[in-house]
């Protein structure tokens, strides 16, 4: 009888955890690897001597695509779920979310992609600092040691022993500004993380509802900004001259939205620890791909710094979690 009951239930490939993990891993890896290539292609591409200076418009289009994608996911899978989160919380969170993305994309005008990825990998630092100061969180000692390792790795990566070369770059008024933008982006990432933690704890906000509402608010704010400054019209003139950029931006937004979906699937099926390991691995190979595809040269010291950062991130994912309260 037992065999008969078991035979009545068809077994799909998706029920196999290994298949699920492979799909989630390659989904995150492929989407964000291609996302990184597109981001560098758009912001550092060759436009006949012109530079792409439309970071706000780029993020504006990305937010529109994210909003539409999240709305489709809610309609398909969570249509009966009610979101009780206050609208003004989404509005405040969208400001830090927007600032972080615009600063991060603008930084690529001044630093190469490996530097940007490594800088964004330091997100645990502002999240931890703001968590301690604002939310009064307590972290284990391992967390502080891992953050120290990350800081040391970033310091090695950014250190330029050749003072003459550094001075030459400084004369071009470029040295240091990209790093400042990354620091601003990291600080705003920390504020966004604090706001999202508060929403999850207070209102049990779902990932898709959070993605939809934050991106809708961001679309509204950025839409007003690009219209007020006239950037959208300059962008349309630029795109008319280089029409291939529309195709790259559309793919950029789609890979961003799809990548976020695979990350959410990884968290649901395998937990945040596995998700952290997958995204950390992806970032390292994104840097490697950027070096190979775009010819971004890295010194031995920068490679050591990169390894230290990802070692710190990996150890943090494994040992830096606070004990659960029962």
GROMACS .gro file of C-alpha atoms in nm:
model
  326
    1UNK     CA    1   0.000   0.000   0.000
    2UNK     CA    2   0.282   0.236   0.092
    3UNK     CA    3   0.452   0.170  -0.239
    4UNK     CA    4   0.125   0.243  -0.418
    5UNK     CA    5   0.086   0.579  -0.244
    6UNK     CA    6   0.443   0.674  -0.318
    7UNK     CA    7   0.406   0.576  -0.682
    8UNK     CA    8   0.109   0.812  -0.715
    9UNK     CA    9   0.322   1.121  -0.649
   10UNK     CA   10   0.534   1.229  -0.950
   11UNK     CA   11   0.884   1.338  -0.853
   12UNK     CA   12   1.011   1.646  -1.035
   13UNK     CA   13   1.371   1.754  -1.082
   14UNK     CA   14   1.298   2.066  -0.875
   15UNK     CA   15   1.244   1.846  -0.566
   16UNK     CA   16   1.612   1.750  -0.584
   17UNK     CA   17   1.807   1.989  -0.355
   18UNK     CA   18   2.120   1.956  -0.566
   19UNK     CA   19   1.931   2.066  -0.877
   20UNK     CA   20   1.781   2.358  -0.683
   21UNK     CA   21   2.122   2.467  -0.560
   22UNK     CA   22   2.278   2.442  -0.907
   23UNK     CA   23   1.993   2.652  -1.054
   24UNK     CA   24   2.020   2.915  -0.777
   25UNK     CA   25   2.400   2.929  -0.792
   26UNK     CA   26   2.421   2.968  -1.168
   27UNK     CA   27   2.123   3.205  -1.166
   28UNK     CA   28   2.302   3.443  -0.926
   29UNK     CA   29   2.640   3.391  -1.092
   30UNK     CA   30   2.529   3.441  -1.454
   31UNK     CA   31   2.291   3.732  -1.386
   32UNK     CA   32   2.532   3.937  -1.176
   33UNK     CA   33   2.839   3.846  -1.380
   34UNK     CA   34   2.665   3.976  -1.692
   35UNK     CA   35   2.525   4.267  -1.488
   36UNK     CA   36   2.881   4.370  -1.399
   37UNK     CA   37   3.000   4.345  -1.758
   38UNK     CA   38   2.705   4.557  -1.874
   39UNK     CA   39   2.762   4.814  -1.599
   40UNK     CA   40   3.125   4.861  -1.698
   41UNK     CA   41   3.036   4.861  -2.069
   42UNK     CA   42   2.773   5.134  -2.018
   43UNK     CA   43   2.963   5.361  -1.779
   44UNK     CA   44   3.316   5.320  -1.917
   45UNK     CA   45   3.240   5.251  -2.284
   46UNK     CA   46   3.397   5.423  -2.583
   47UNK     CA   47   3.160   5.694  -2.708
   48UNK     CA   48   3.386   5.883  -2.945
   49UNK     CA   49   3.570   6.062  -2.667
   50UNK     CA   50   3.254   6.141  -2.470
   51UNK     CA   51   3.186   6.002  -2.121
   52UNK     CA   52   2.863   5.849  -1.997
   53UNK     CA   53   2.756   6.093  -1.723
   54UNK     CA   54   2.392   5.990  -1.677
   55UNK     CA   55   2.411   5.784  -1.358
   56UNK     CA   56   2.072   5.910  -1.232
   57UNK     CA   57   1.897   5.820  -1.557
   58UNK     CA   58   2.060   5.476  -1.555
   59UNK     CA   59   1.936   5.408  -1.201
   60UNK     CA   60   1.595   5.555  -1.292
   61UNK     CA   61   1.550   5.299  -1.572
   62UNK     CA   62   1.679   5.022  -1.345
   63UNK     CA   63   1.422   5.113  -1.077
   64UNK     CA   64   1.138   5.105  -1.331
   65UNK     CA   65   1.237   4.755  -1.445
   66UNK     CA   66   1.278   4.635  -1.084
   67UNK     CA   67   0.931   4.769  -0.997
   68UNK     CA   68   0.763   4.595  -1.291
   69UNK     CA   69   0.945   4.269  -1.217
   70UNK     CA   70   0.851   4.276  -0.846
   71UNK     CA   71   0.487   4.353  -0.933
   72UNK     CA   72   0.473   4.049  -1.163
   73UNK     CA   73   0.620   3.826  -0.890
   74UNK     CA   74   0.363   3.952  -0.635
   75UNK     CA   75   0.073   3.898  -0.876
   76UNK     CA   76   0.192   3.545  -0.956
   77UNK     CA   77   0.295   3.419  -0.611
   78UNK     CA   78   0.183   3.659  -0.333
   79UNK     CA   79  -0.146   3.812  -0.451
   80UNK     CA   80  -0.321   3.724  -0.123
   81UNK     CA   81  -0.048   3.864   0.105
   82UNK     CA   82  -0.121   4.203   0.264
   83UNK     CA   83   0.166   4.446   0.323
   84UNK     CA   84   0.128   4.652   0.644
   85UNK     CA   85   0.450   4.852   0.613
   86UNK     CA   86   0.408   5.231   0.635
   87UNK     CA   87   0.451   5.415   0.305
   88UNK     CA   88   0.668   5.687   0.458
   89UNK     CA   89   0.917   5.419   0.570
   90UNK     CA   90   0.950   5.303   0.212
   91UNK     CA   91   0.996   5.665   0.108
   92UNK     CA   92   1.279   5.728   0.355
   93UNK     CA   93   1.445   5.397   0.269
   94UNK     CA   94   1.429   5.478  -0.102
   95UNK     CA   95   1.635   5.796  -0.048
   96UNK     CA   96   1.934   5.606   0.096
   97UNK     CA   97   1.882   5.324  -0.156
   98UNK     CA   98   1.888   5.575  -0.442
   99UNK     CA   99   2.187   5.765  -0.312
  100UNK     CA  100   2.386   5.442  -0.275
  101UNK     CA  101   2.314   5.327  -0.631
  102UNK     CA  102   2.376   5.666  -0.794
  103UNK     CA  103   2.705   5.711  -0.602
  104UNK     CA  104   2.815   5.358  -0.691
  105UNK     CA  105   2.748   5.406  -1.062
  106UNK     CA  106   2.905   5.754  -1.063
  107UNK     CA  107   3.221   5.612  -0.900
  108UNK     CA  108   3.286   5.412  -1.218
  109UNK     CA  109   3.371   5.739  -1.394
  110UNK     CA  110   3.679   5.764  -1.171
  111UNK     CA  111   3.775   5.409  -1.065
  112UNK     CA  112   3.784   5.078  -1.249
  113UNK     CA  113   3.529   4.804  -1.190
  114UNK     CA  114   3.744   4.582  -0.961
  115UNK     CA  115   3.787   4.878  -0.724
  116UNK     CA  116   3.412   4.944  -0.725
  117UNK     CA  117   3.322   4.580  -0.659
  118UNK     CA  118   3.578   4.551  -0.380
  119UNK     CA  119   3.460   4.876  -0.226
  120UNK     CA  120   3.098   4.758  -0.229
  121UNK     CA  121   3.210   4.431  -0.070
  122UNK     CA  122   3.278   4.634   0.246
  123UNK     CA  123   2.904   4.678   0.303
  124UNK     CA  124   2.917   4.481   0.635
  125UNK     CA  125   3.127   4.762   0.787
  126UNK     CA  126   2.868   5.047   0.778
  127UNK     CA  127   2.585   4.800   0.846
  128UNK     CA  128   2.763   4.685   1.162
  129UNK     CA  129   2.857   5.037   1.276
  130UNK     CA  130   2.506   5.173   1.223
  131UNK     CA  131   2.353   4.860   1.376
  132UNK     CA  132   2.554   4.918   1.695
  133UNK     CA  133   2.490   5.294   1.714
  134UNK     CA  134   2.124   5.308   1.600
  135UNK     CA  135   1.969   4.967   1.670
  136UNK     CA  136   2.193   4.889   1.972
  137UNK     CA  137   2.284   4.550   1.829
  138UNK     CA  138   2.554   4.330   1.981
  139UNK     CA  139   2.790   4.137   1.755
  140UNK     CA  140   3.024   3.846   1.837
  141UNK     CA  141   3.400   3.901   1.851
  142UNK     CA  142   3.442   3.706   1.525
  143UNK     CA  143   3.239   3.975   1.346
  144UNK     CA  144   3.484   4.249   1.450
  145UNK     CA  145   3.785   4.038   1.350
  146UNK     CA  146   3.634   3.969   1.007
  147UNK     CA  147   3.559   4.339   0.955
  148UNK     CA  148   3.919   4.421   1.053
  149UNK     CA  149   4.038   4.175   0.788
  150UNK     CA  150   3.815   4.341   0.528
  151UNK     CA  151   3.941   4.690   0.619
  152UNK     CA  152   4.302   4.571   0.596
  153UNK     CA  153   4.238   4.417   0.255
  154UNK     CA  154   4.078   4.735   0.120
  155UNK     CA  155   4.366   4.945   0.256
  156UNK     CA  156   4.616   4.724   0.072
  157UNK     CA  157   4.411   4.742  -0.247
  158UNK     CA  158   4.389   5.123  -0.244
  159UNK     CA  159   4.748   5.185  -0.130
  160UNK     CA  160   4.965   5.330  -0.408
  161UNK     CA  161   5.336   5.296  -0.330
  162UNK     CA  162   5.435   5.485  -0.644
  163UNK     CA  163   5.398   5.843  -0.519
  164UNK     CA  164   5.491   5.992  -0.855
  165UNK     CA  165   5.210   5.802  -1.026
  166UNK     CA  166   4.967   5.900  -0.754
  167UNK     CA  167   5.067   6.265  -0.787
  168UNK     CA  168   5.019   6.250  -1.164
  169UNK     CA  169   4.667   6.117  -1.115
  170UNK     CA  170   4.599   6.384  -0.852
  171UNK     CA  171   4.689   6.653  -1.105
  172UNK     CA  172   4.403   6.531  -1.321
  173UNK     CA  173   4.162   6.599  -1.033
  174UNK     CA  174   4.051   6.235  -1.036
  175UNK     CA  175   4.252   6.079  -0.756
  176UNK     CA  176   4.041   6.012  -0.454
  177UNK     CA  177   3.700   6.128  -0.583
  178UNK     CA  178   3.591   5.781  -0.690
  179UNK     CA  179   3.687   5.644  -0.349
  180UNK     CA  180   3.486   5.922  -0.180
  181UNK     CA  181   3.180   5.828  -0.387
  182UNK     CA  182   3.224   5.464  -0.283
  183UNK     CA  183   3.244   5.571   0.081
  184UNK     CA  184   2.920   5.768   0.042
  185UNK     CA  185   2.759   5.467  -0.126
  186UNK     CA  186   2.868   5.236   0.158
  187UNK     CA  187   2.734   5.472   0.426
  188UNK     CA  188   2.398   5.494   0.250
  189UNK     CA  189   2.397   5.114   0.208
  190UNK     CA  190   2.433   5.092   0.585
  191UNK     CA  191   2.136   5.325   0.640
  192UNK     CA  192   1.930   5.122   0.391
  193UNK     CA  193   2.018   4.802   0.578
  194UNK     CA  194   1.911   4.953   0.910
  195UNK     CA  195   1.579   5.068   0.762
  196UNK     CA  196   1.513   4.727   0.605
  197UNK     CA  197   1.595   4.549   0.932
  198UNK     CA  198   1.343   4.774   1.109
  199UNK     CA  199   1.074   4.700   0.849
  200UNK     CA  200   1.129   4.325   0.872
  201UNK     CA  201   1.124   4.328   1.253
  202UNK     CA  202   0.826   4.565   1.293
  203UNK     CA  203   0.603   4.478   0.996
  204UNK     CA  204   0.738   4.141   0.869
  205UNK     CA  205   0.782   4.303   0.526
  206UNK     CA  206   0.822   4.053   0.242
  207UNK     CA  207   1.115   4.075   0.001
  208UNK     CA  208   0.899   4.128  -0.312
  209UNK     CA  209   0.683   4.397  -0.146
  210UNK     CA  210   0.997   4.571  -0.025
  211UNK     CA  211   1.153   4.552  -0.372
  212UNK     CA  212   0.835   4.688  -0.534
  213UNK     CA  213   0.767   4.980  -0.300
  214UNK     CA  214   1.127   5.099  -0.257
  215UNK     CA  215   1.178   5.095  -0.634
  216UNK     CA  216   0.846   5.271  -0.695
  217UNK     CA  217   0.939   5.550  -0.454
  218UNK     CA  218   1.286   5.564  -0.612
  219UNK     CA  219   1.131   5.590  -0.959
  220UNK     CA  220   0.917   5.884  -0.844
  221UNK     CA  221   1.207   6.072  -0.680
  222UNK     CA  222   1.453   6.009  -0.963
  223UNK     CA  223   1.191   6.086  -1.227
  224UNK     CA  224   1.144   6.432  -1.077
  225UNK     CA  225   1.523   6.477  -1.045
  226UNK     CA  226   1.609   6.388  -1.407
  227UNK     CA  227   1.325   6.610  -1.533
  228UNK     CA  228   1.421   6.904  -1.308
  229UNK     CA  229   1.789   6.892  -1.408
  230UNK     CA  230   1.713   6.812  -1.772
  231UNK     CA  231   1.942   6.509  -1.757
  232UNK     CA  232   1.684   6.283  -1.923
  233UNK     CA  233   1.681   6.503  -2.238
  234UNK     CA  234   2.061   6.505  -2.255
  235UNK     CA  235   2.055   6.127  -2.212
  236UNK     CA  236   1.804   6.086  -2.497
  237UNK     CA  237   2.026   6.297  -2.725
  238UNK     CA  238   2.327   6.089  -2.621
  239UNK     CA  239   2.136   5.763  -2.682
  240UNK     CA  240   2.018   5.887  -3.021
  241UNK     CA  241   2.381   5.923  -3.121
  242UNK     CA  242   2.475   5.585  -2.969
  243UNK     CA  243   2.155   5.373  -2.997
  244UNK     CA  244   2.321   5.049  -2.882
  245UNK     CA  245   2.316   5.187  -2.527
  246UNK     CA  246   1.937   5.131  -2.505
  247UNK     CA  247   1.987   4.758  -2.557
  248UNK     CA  248   2.264   4.744  -2.293
  249UNK     CA  249   2.056   4.938  -2.037
  250UNK     CA  250   1.752   4.715  -2.091
  251UNK     CA  251   1.964   4.404  -2.034
  252UNK     CA  252   2.128   4.577  -1.736
  253UNK     CA  253   1.790   4.628  -1.568
  254UNK     CA  254   1.663   4.278  -1.649
  255UNK     CA  255   1.976   4.104  -1.514
  256UNK     CA  256   1.953   4.316  -1.197
  257UNK     CA  257   1.587   4.222  -1.135
  258UNK     CA  258   1.636   3.854  -1.222
  259UNK     CA  259   1.951   3.834  -1.010
  260UNK     CA  260   1.763   3.967  -0.706
  261UNK     CA  261   1.501   3.695  -0.760
  262UNK     CA  262   1.764   3.418  -0.760
  263UNK     CA  263   1.917   3.563  -0.442
  264UNK     CA  264   1.577   3.552  -0.274
  265UNK     CA  265   1.530   3.190  -0.388
  266UNK     CA  266   1.870   3.099  -0.243
  267UNK     CA  267   1.780   3.253   0.094
  268UNK     CA  268   1.443   3.074   0.101
  269UNK     CA  269   1.570   2.728   0.009
  270UNK     CA  270   1.921   2.724   0.158
  271UNK     CA  271   1.941   3.009   0.411
  272UNK     CA  272   2.135   3.337   0.429
  273UNK     CA  273   2.470   3.165   0.500
  274UNK     CA  274   2.468   2.976   0.170
  275UNK     CA  275   2.349   3.291  -0.007
  276UNK     CA  276   2.643   3.490   0.139
  277UNK     CA  277   2.891   3.229   0.019
  278UNK     CA  278   2.737   3.226  -0.331
  279UNK     CA  279   2.739   3.607  -0.366
  280UNK     CA  280   3.094   3.634  -0.226
  281UNK     CA  281   3.217   3.379  -0.480
  282UNK     CA  282   3.035   3.566  -0.754
  283UNK     CA  283   3.200   3.896  -0.666
  284UNK     CA  284   3.549   3.747  -0.680
  285UNK     CA  285   3.489   3.603  -1.027
  286UNK     CA  286   3.333   3.933  -1.137
  287UNK     CA  287   3.662   4.106  -1.052
  288UNK     CA  288   3.855   3.834  -1.234
  289UNK     CA  289   3.627   3.869  -1.538
  290UNK     CA  290   3.671   4.246  -1.541
  291UNK     CA  291   4.051   4.208  -1.535
  292UNK     CA  292   4.041   3.962  -1.827
  293UNK     CA  293   3.771   4.124  -2.043
  294UNK     CA  294   3.846   4.494  -1.991
  295UNK     CA  295   4.221   4.481  -1.930
  296UNK     CA  296   4.202   4.629  -1.579
  297UNK     CA  297   4.553   4.572  -1.448
  298UNK     CA  298   4.596   4.480  -1.080
  299UNK     CA  299   4.923   4.478  -0.886
  300UNK     CA  300   5.036   4.194  -0.661
  301UNK     CA  301   4.944   4.406  -0.356
  302UNK     CA  302   4.594   4.461  -0.493
  303UNK     CA  303   4.548   4.086  -0.546
  304UNK     CA  304   4.658   4.024  -0.185
  305UNK     CA  305   4.412   4.291  -0.067
  306UNK     CA  306   4.134   4.133  -0.276
  307UNK     CA  307   4.200   3.787  -0.127
  308UNK     CA  308   4.199   3.933   0.226
  309UNK     CA  309   3.863   4.103   0.165
  310UNK     CA  310   3.696   3.789   0.037
  311UNK     CA  311   3.858   3.581   0.310
  312UNK     CA  312   3.706   3.822   0.563
  313UNK     CA  313   3.365   3.802   0.392
  314UNK     CA  314   3.378   3.422   0.385
  315UNK     CA  315   3.477   3.394   0.752
  316UNK     CA  316   3.210   3.647   0.844
  317UNK     CA  317   2.946   3.437   0.666
  318UNK     CA  318   3.064   3.128   0.856
  319UNK     CA  319   3.148   3.257   1.204
  320UNK     CA  320   3.025   3.616   1.230
  321UNK     CA  321   2.658   3.550   1.296
  322UNK     CA  322   2.498   3.653   1.624
  323UNK     CA  323   2.356   3.363   1.826
  324UNK     CA  324   1.981   3.312   1.782
  325UNK     CA  325   1.755   3.405   2.069
  326UNK     CA  326   1.521   3.127   2.185
   0.00000   0.00000   0.00000
